[in-house]
GROMACS .gro file of C-alpha atoms in nm:
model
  380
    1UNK     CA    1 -16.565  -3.168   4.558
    2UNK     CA    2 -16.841  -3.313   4.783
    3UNK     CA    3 -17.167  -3.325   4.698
    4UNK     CA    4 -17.524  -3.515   4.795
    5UNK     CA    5 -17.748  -3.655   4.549
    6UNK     CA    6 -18.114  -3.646   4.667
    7UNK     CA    7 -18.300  -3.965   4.459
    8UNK     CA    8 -18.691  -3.919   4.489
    9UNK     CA    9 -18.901  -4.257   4.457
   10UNK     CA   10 -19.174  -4.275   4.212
   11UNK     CA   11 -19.505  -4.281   4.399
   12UNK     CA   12 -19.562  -4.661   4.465
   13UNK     CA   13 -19.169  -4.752   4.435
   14UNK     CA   14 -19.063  -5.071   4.598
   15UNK     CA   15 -18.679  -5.164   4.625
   16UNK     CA   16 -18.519  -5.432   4.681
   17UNK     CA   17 -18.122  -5.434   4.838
   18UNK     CA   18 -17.921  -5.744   4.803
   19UNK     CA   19 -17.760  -5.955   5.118
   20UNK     CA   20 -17.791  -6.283   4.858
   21UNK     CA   21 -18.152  -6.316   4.953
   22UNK     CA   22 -18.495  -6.266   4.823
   23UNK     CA   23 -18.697  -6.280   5.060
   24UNK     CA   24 -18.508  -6.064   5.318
   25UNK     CA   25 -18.421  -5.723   5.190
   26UNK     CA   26 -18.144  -5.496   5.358
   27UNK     CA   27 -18.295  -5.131   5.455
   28UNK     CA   28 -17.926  -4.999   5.293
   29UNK     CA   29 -17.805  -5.004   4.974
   30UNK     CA   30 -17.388  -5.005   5.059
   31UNK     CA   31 -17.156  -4.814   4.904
   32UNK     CA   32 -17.033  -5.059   4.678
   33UNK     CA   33 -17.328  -5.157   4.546
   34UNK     CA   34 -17.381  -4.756   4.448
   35UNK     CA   35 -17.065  -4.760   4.334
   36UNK     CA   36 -17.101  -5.044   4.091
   37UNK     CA   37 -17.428  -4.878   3.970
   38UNK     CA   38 -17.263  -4.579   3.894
   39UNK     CA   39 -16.958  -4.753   3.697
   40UNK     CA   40 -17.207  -4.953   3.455
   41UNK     CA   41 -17.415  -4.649   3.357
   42UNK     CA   42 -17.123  -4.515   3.287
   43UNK     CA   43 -17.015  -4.763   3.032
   44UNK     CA   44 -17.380  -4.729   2.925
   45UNK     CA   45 -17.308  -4.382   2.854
   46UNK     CA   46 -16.954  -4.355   2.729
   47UNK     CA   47 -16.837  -4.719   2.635
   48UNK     CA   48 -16.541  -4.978   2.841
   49UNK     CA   49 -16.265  -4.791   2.656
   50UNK     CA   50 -16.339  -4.456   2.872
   51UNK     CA   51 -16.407  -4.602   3.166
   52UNK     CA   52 -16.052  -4.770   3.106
   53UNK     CA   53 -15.913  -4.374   3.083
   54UNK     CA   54 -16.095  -4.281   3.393
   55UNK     CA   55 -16.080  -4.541   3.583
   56UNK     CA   56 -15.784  -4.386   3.809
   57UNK     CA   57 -16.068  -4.092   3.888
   58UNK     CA   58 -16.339  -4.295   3.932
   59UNK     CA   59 -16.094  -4.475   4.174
   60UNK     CA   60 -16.030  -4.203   4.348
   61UNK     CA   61 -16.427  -4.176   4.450
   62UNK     CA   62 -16.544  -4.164   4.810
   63UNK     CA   63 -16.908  -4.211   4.858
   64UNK     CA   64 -17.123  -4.265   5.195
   65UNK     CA   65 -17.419  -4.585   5.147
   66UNK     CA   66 -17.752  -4.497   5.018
   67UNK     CA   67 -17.945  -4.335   5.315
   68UNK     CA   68 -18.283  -4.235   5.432
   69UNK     CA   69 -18.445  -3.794   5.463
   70UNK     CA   70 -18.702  -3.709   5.614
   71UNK     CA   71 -18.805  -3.385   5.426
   72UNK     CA   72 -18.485  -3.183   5.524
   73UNK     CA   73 -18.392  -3.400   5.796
   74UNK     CA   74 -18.105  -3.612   5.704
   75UNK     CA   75 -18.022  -3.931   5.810
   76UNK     CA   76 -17.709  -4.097   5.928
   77UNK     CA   77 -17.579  -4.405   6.071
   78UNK     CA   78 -17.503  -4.501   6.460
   79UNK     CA   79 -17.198  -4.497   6.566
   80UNK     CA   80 -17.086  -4.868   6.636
   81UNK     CA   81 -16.869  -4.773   6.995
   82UNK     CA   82 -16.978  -4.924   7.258
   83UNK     CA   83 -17.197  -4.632   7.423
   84UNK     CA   84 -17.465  -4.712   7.204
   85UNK     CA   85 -17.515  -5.052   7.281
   86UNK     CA   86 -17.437  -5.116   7.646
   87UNK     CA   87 -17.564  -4.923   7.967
   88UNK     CA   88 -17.293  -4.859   8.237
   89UNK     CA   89 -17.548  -4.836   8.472
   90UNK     CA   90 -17.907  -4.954   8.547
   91UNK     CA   91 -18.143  -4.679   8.438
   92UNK     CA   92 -18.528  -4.671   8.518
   93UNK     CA   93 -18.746  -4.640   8.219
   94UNK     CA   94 -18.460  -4.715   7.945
   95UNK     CA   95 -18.423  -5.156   7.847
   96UNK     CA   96 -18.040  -5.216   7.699
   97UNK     CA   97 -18.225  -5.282   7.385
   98UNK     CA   98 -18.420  -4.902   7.332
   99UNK     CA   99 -18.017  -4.832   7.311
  100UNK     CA  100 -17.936  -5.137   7.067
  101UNK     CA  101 -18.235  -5.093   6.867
  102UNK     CA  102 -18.164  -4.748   6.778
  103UNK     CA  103 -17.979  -4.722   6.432
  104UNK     CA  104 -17.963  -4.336   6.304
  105UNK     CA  105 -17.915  -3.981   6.409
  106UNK     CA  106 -18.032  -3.670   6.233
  107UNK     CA  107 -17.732  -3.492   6.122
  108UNK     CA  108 -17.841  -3.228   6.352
  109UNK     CA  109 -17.848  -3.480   6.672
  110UNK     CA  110 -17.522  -3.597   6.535
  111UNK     CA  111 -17.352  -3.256   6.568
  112UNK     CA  112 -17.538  -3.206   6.898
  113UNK     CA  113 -17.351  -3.511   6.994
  114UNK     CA  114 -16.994  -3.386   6.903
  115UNK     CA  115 -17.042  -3.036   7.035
  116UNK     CA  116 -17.163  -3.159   7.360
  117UNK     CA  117 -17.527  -3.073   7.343
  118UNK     CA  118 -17.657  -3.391   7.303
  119UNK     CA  119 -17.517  -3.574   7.625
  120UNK     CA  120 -17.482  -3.963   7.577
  121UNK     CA  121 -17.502  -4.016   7.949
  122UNK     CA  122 -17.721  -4.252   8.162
  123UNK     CA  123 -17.912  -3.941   8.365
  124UNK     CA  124 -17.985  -3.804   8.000
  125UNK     CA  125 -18.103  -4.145   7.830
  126UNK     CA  126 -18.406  -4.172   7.904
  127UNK     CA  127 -18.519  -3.787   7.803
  128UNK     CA  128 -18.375  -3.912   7.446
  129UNK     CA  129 -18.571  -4.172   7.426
  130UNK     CA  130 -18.889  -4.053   7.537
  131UNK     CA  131 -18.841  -3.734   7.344
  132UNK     CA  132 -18.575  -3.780   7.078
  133UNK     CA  133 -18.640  -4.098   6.932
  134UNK     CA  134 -18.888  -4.194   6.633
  135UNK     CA  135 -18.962  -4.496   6.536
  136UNK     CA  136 -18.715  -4.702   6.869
  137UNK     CA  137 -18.464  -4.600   6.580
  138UNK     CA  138 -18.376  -4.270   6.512
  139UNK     CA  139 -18.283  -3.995   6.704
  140UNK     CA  140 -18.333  -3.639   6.582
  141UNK     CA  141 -18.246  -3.263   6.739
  142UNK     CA  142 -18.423  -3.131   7.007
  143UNK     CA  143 -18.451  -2.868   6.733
  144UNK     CA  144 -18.629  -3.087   6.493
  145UNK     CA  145 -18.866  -3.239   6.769
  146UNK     CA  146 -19.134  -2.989   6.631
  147UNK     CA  147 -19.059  -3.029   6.229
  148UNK     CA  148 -19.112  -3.387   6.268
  149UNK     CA  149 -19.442  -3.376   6.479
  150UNK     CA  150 -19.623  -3.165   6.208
  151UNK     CA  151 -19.466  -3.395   5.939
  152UNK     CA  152 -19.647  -3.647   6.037
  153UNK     CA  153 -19.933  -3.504   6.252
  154UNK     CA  154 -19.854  -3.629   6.611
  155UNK     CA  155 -19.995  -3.533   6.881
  156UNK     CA  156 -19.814  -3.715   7.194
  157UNK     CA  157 -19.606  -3.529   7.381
  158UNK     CA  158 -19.349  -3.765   7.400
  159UNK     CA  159 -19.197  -3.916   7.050
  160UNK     CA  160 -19.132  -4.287   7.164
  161UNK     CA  161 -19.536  -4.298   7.206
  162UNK     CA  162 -19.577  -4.181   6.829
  163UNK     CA  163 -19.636  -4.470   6.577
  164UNK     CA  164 -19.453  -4.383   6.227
  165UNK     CA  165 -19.433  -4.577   5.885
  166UNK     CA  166 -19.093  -4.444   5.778
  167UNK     CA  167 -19.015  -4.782   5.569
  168UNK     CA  168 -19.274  -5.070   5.568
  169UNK     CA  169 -19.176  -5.434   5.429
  170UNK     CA  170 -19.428  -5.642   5.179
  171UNK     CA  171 -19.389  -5.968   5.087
  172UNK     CA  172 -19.480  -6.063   4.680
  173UNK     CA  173 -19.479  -6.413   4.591
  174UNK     CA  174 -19.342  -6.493   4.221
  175UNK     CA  175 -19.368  -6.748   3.965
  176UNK     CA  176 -18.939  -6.867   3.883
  177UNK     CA  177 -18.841  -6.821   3.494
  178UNK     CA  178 -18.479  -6.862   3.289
  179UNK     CA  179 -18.445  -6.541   3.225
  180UNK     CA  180 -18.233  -6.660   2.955
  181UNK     CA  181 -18.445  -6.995   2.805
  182UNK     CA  182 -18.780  -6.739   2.902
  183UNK     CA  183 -18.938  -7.083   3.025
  184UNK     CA  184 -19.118  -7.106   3.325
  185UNK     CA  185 -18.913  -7.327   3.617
  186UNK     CA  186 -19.123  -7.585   3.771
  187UNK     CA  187 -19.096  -7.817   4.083
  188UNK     CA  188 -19.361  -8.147   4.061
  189UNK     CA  189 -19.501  -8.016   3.764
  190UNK     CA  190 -19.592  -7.724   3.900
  191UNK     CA  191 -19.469  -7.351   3.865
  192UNK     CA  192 -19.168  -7.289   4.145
  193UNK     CA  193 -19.320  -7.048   4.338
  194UNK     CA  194 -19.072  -6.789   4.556
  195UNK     CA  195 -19.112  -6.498   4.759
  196UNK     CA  196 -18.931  -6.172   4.774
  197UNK     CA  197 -18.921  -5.860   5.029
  198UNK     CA  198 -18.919  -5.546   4.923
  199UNK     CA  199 -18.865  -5.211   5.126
  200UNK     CA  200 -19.100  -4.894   5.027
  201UNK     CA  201 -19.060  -4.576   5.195
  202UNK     CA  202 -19.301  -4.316   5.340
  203UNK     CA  203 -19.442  -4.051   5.130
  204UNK     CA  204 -19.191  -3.792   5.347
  205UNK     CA  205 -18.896  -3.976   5.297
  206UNK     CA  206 -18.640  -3.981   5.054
  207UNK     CA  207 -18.275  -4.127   4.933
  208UNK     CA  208 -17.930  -3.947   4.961
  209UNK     CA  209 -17.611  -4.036   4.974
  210UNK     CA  210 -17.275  -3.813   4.983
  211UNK     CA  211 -17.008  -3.797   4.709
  212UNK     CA  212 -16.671  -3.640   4.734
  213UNK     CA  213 -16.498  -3.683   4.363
  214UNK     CA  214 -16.228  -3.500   4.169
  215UNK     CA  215 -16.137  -3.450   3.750
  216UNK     CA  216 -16.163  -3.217   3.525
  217UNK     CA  217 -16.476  -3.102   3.395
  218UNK     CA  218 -16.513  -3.297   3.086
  219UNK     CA  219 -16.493  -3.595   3.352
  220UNK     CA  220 -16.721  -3.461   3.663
  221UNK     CA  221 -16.950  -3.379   3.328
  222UNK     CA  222 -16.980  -3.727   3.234
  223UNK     CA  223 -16.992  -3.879   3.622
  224UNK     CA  224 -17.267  -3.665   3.710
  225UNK     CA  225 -17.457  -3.789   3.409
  226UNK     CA  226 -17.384  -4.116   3.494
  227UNK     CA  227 -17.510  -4.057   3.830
  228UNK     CA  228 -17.851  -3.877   3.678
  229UNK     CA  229 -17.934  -4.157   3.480
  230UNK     CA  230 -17.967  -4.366   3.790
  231UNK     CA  231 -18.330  -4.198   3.790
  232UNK     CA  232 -18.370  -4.427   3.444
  233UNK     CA  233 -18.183  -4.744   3.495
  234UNK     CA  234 -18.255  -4.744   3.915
  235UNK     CA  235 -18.090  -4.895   4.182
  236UNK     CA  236 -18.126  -5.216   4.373
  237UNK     CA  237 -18.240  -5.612   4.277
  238UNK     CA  238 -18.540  -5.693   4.097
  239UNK     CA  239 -18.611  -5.401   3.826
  240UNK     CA  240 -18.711  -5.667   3.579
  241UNK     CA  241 -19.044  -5.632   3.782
  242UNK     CA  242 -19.029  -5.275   3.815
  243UNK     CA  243 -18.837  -5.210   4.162
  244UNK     CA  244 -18.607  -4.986   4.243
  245UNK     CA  245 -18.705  -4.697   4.045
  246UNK     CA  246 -18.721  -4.285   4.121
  247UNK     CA  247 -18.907  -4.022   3.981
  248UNK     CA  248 -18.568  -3.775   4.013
  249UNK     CA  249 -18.203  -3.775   4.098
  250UNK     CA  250 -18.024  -3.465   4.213
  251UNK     CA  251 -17.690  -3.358   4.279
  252UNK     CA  252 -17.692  -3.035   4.538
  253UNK     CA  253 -17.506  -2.873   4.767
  254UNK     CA  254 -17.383  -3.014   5.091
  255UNK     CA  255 -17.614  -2.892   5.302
  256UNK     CA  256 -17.508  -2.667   5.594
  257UNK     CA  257 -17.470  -2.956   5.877
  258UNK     CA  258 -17.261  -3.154   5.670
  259UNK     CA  259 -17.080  -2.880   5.507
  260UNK     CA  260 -16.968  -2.765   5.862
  261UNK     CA  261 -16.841  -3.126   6.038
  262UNK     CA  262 -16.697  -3.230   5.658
  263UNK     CA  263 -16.477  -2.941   5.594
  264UNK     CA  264 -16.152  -3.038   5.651
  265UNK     CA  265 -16.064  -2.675   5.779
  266UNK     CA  266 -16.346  -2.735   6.050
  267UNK     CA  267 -16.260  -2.740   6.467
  268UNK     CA  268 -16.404  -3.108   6.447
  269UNK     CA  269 -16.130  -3.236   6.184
  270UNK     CA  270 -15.873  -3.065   6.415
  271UNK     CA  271 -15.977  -3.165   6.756
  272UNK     CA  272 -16.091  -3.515   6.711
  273UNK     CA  273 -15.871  -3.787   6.649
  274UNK     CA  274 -16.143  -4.034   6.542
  275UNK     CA  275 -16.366  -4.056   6.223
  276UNK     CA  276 -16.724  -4.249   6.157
  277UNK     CA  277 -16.793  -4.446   5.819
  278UNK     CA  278 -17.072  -4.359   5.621
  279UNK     CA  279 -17.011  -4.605   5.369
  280UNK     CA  280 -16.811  -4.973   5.319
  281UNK     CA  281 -16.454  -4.932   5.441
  282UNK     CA  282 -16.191  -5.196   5.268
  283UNK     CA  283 -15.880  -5.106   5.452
  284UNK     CA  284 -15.557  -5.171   5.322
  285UNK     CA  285 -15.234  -5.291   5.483
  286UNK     CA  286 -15.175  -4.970   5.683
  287UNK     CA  287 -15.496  -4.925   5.751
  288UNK     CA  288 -15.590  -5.182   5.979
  289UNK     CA  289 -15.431  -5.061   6.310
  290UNK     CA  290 -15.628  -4.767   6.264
  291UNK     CA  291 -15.947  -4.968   6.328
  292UNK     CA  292 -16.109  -4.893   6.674
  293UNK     CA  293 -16.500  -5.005   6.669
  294UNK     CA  294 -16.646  -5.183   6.410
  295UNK     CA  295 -16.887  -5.449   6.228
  296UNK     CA  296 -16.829  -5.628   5.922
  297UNK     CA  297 -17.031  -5.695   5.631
  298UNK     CA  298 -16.967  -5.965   5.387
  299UNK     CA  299 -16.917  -5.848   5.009
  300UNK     CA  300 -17.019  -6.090   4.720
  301UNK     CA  301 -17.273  -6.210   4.499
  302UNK     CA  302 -17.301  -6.191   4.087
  303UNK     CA  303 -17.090  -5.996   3.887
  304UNK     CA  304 -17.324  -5.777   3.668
  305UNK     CA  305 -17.137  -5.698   3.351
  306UNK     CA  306 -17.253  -5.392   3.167
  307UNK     CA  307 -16.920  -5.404   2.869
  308UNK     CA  308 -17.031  -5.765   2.807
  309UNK     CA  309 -17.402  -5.708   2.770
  310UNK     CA  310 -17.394  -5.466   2.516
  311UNK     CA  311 -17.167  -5.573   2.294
  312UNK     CA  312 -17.359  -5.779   2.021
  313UNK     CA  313 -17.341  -6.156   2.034
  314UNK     CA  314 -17.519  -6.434   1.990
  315UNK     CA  315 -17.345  -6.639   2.239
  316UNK     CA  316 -17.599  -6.736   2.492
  317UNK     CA  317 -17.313  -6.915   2.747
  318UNK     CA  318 -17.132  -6.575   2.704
  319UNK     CA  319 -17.441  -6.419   2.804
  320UNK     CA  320 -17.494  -6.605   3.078
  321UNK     CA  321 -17.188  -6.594   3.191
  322UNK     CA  322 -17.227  -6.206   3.242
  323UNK     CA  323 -17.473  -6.242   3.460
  324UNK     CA  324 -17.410  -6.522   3.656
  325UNK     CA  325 -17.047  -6.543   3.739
  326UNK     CA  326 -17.016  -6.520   4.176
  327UNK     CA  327 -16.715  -6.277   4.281
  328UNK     CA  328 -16.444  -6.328   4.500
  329UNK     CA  329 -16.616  -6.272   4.819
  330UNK     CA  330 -16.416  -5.997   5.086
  331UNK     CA  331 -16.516  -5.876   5.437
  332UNK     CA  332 -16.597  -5.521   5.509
  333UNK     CA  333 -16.636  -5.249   5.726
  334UNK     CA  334 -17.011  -5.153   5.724
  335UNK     CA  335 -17.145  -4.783   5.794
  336UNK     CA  336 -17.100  -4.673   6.127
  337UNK     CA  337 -16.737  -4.843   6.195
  338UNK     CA  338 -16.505  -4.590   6.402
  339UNK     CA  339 -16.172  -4.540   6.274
  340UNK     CA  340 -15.843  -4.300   6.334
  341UNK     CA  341 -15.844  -4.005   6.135
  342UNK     CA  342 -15.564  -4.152   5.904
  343UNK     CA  343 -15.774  -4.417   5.780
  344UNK     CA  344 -15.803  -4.428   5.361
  345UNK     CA  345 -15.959  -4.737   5.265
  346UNK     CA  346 -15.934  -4.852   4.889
  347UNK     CA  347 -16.085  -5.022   4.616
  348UNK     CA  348 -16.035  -5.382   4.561
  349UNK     CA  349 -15.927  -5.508   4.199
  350UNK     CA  350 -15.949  -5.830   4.223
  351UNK     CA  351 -16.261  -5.984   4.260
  352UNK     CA  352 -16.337  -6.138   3.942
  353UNK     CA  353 -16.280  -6.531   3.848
  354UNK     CA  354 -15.924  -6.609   3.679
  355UNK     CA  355 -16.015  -6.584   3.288
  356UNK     CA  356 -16.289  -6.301   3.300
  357UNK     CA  357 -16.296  -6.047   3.045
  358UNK     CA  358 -16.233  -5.739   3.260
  359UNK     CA  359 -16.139  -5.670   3.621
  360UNK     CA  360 -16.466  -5.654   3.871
  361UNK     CA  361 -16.416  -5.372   4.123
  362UNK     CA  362 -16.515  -5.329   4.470
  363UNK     CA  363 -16.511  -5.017   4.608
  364UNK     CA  364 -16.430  -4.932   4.980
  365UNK     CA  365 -16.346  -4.572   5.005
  366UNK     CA  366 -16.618  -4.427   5.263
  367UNK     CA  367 -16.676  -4.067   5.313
  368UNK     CA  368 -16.537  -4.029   5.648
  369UNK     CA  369 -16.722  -3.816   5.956
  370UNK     CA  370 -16.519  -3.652   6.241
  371UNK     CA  371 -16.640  -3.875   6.555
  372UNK     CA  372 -16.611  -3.776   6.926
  373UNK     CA  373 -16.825  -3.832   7.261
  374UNK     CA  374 -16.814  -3.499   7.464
  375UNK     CA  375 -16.844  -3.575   7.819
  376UNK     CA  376 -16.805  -3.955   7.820
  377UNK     CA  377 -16.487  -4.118   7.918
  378UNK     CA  378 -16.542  -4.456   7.731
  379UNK     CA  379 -16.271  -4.491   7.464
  380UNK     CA  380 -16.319  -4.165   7.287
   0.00000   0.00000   0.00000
């Protein structure tokens, strides 16, 4: 059963999305950070002892990375082949980087591009950029060139001139404490001052991100309320400070674009051999020489342990330990990675230290997009 869940920002909502660092913040929260979220409001909700009975569902979970709307317009990532980042031939008015910098398509561009409206061709570039593109970054539907000029009130003819906000960056500068000694940390005597980036998101836009799960319905019962209460305990770094939270979470319908290229009855499943991530692929053994294009992405950090944290104790080390313990760190397929169609991924078991209390989870099981390049000879 697949399914998108819409997450609307509370007005004023700043976010903050890992990569180890404060004061660079990633403009995507992956897959397996959702994931993760999702697993400790579940324990939240239901305790480590059903989790432990689900976990073989929960397993079984494919999700796609948290990722941007505009209104109805929804997001997804570029393809990483190799047409989207190098020019086979010199082209006047289009720089190798307007094709680098670009990093989504409307769903609807993305279907124009598999059905062959949308040619990825040097004598078509530049139209696609001057007309197509918002932002150097995203490229929508011809049909959506209108909906997204009275969105946000332009009045160029061409896009590339427009200038959209569609996520702007601020910088906060904070004062260090122990969270867990609630004393300030100081540096010469002096409060240890740090900064931190956080990401905040035009009024227009919202989250999404895909789900495809199965169970039975006392289970998708208590997964979607796990999911829901996302809009309580938020998502992200930081919501000690009050990042990362939404006004409402929402689990709909796939909408008719990616109804239509998902279903696995569709002409795109059955005439293309190749499939785009839309979340963190961890392939296994038999998966890797079904790898074609890709980038990697680095998964680490703290493990964030939920089961120990509420359980009563008044063991600060123990504590401590829950919150500050680094994982076993793995490398990744990011969002956007081309793949053959029998490509699984899985999730990874064994990321915690030896001695931990419970097993730490990292989940790489992406939904998966039919890919192809109509017209284009270049590997596809």
């Amino acid at each position: 059963m697949k399914k998108v869940v819409v997450l609307k920002p509370k007005i004023n909502s700043k976010f903050h999305f890992g990569n180890l660092s404060l004061e660079e913040s990633e403009n995507i929260l992956h897959s397996n950070s959702l994931f993760s979220a999702i697993v400790n409001n579940y324990v939240k909700l239901y305790g480590e002892d059903d989790l432990n009975s689900n976990i073989k569902n929960l397993k079984e979970i494919k999700l796609s990375s948290l990722l941007y709307k505009i209104k109805n317009i929804y997001l997804i990532p570029k393809p990483e082949h190799p047409r989207f980042y190098i020019l086979k031939e010199k082209v006047n008015g289009v720089r190798p980087k307007d094709i680098k910098k670009i990093q989504f398509f409307s769903i609807k561009a993305y279907r124009d591009l598999l059905d062959g409206n949308l040619q990825w061709t040097e004598e078509n570039l530049k139209d696609i950029i001057d007309h197509q593109t918002i932002n150097k970054s995203i490229v929508i539907s011809k049909n959506e060139i209108e909906e997204i000029k009275k969105i946000f009130g332009i009045k160029a003819e061409k896009l590339k001139h427009a200038k959209i906000s569609i996520i702007s960056e601020q910088i906060e500068q904070k004062v260090a404490i122990d969270r867990l000694k609630e004393t300030t940390l100081k540096m010469e005597g002096r409060g240890q001052l740090y900064n931190i980036e956080f990401i905040k998101l035009n009024e227009n836009v919202e989250f999404y991100f895909l789900i495809d799960y199965k169970g039975d319905r006392e289970f998708i019962k208590k997964l979607d309320a796990s999911i829901k209460l996302i809009e309580d305990e938020g998502l992200g770094g930081k919501r000690s400070i009050g990042a990362g939270f939404f006004e409402k979470v929402e689990i709909i319908d796939l909408p008719k674009d990616f109804n239509e290229i998902l279903d696995e009855n569709s002409k795109y499943h059955h005439n293309l051999e190749y499939k785009m991530l839309l979340g963190v692929g961890i392939p296994d053994k038999d998966d890797v020489k079904n790898i074609e294009y890709y980038k990697l992405i680095e998964i680490g950090g703290y493990i964030h342990s939920t089961s120990i944290l509420t359980k009563p104790s008044n063991n600060l080390e123990k504590g401590k330990k829950a919150l500050t313990t680094p994982k076993r760190n793995i490398l990744a397929l990011t969002e956007g990675s081309i793949v053959k169609n029998d490509f699984k991924g899985k999730v990874e078991e064994d990321l915690a230290p030896e001695g931990f209390e419970h097993k730490v989870y990292a989940h790489g099981k992406p939904i998966l997009m039919p890919f192809g390049l109509k017209g284009d000879n270049n590997g596809s």
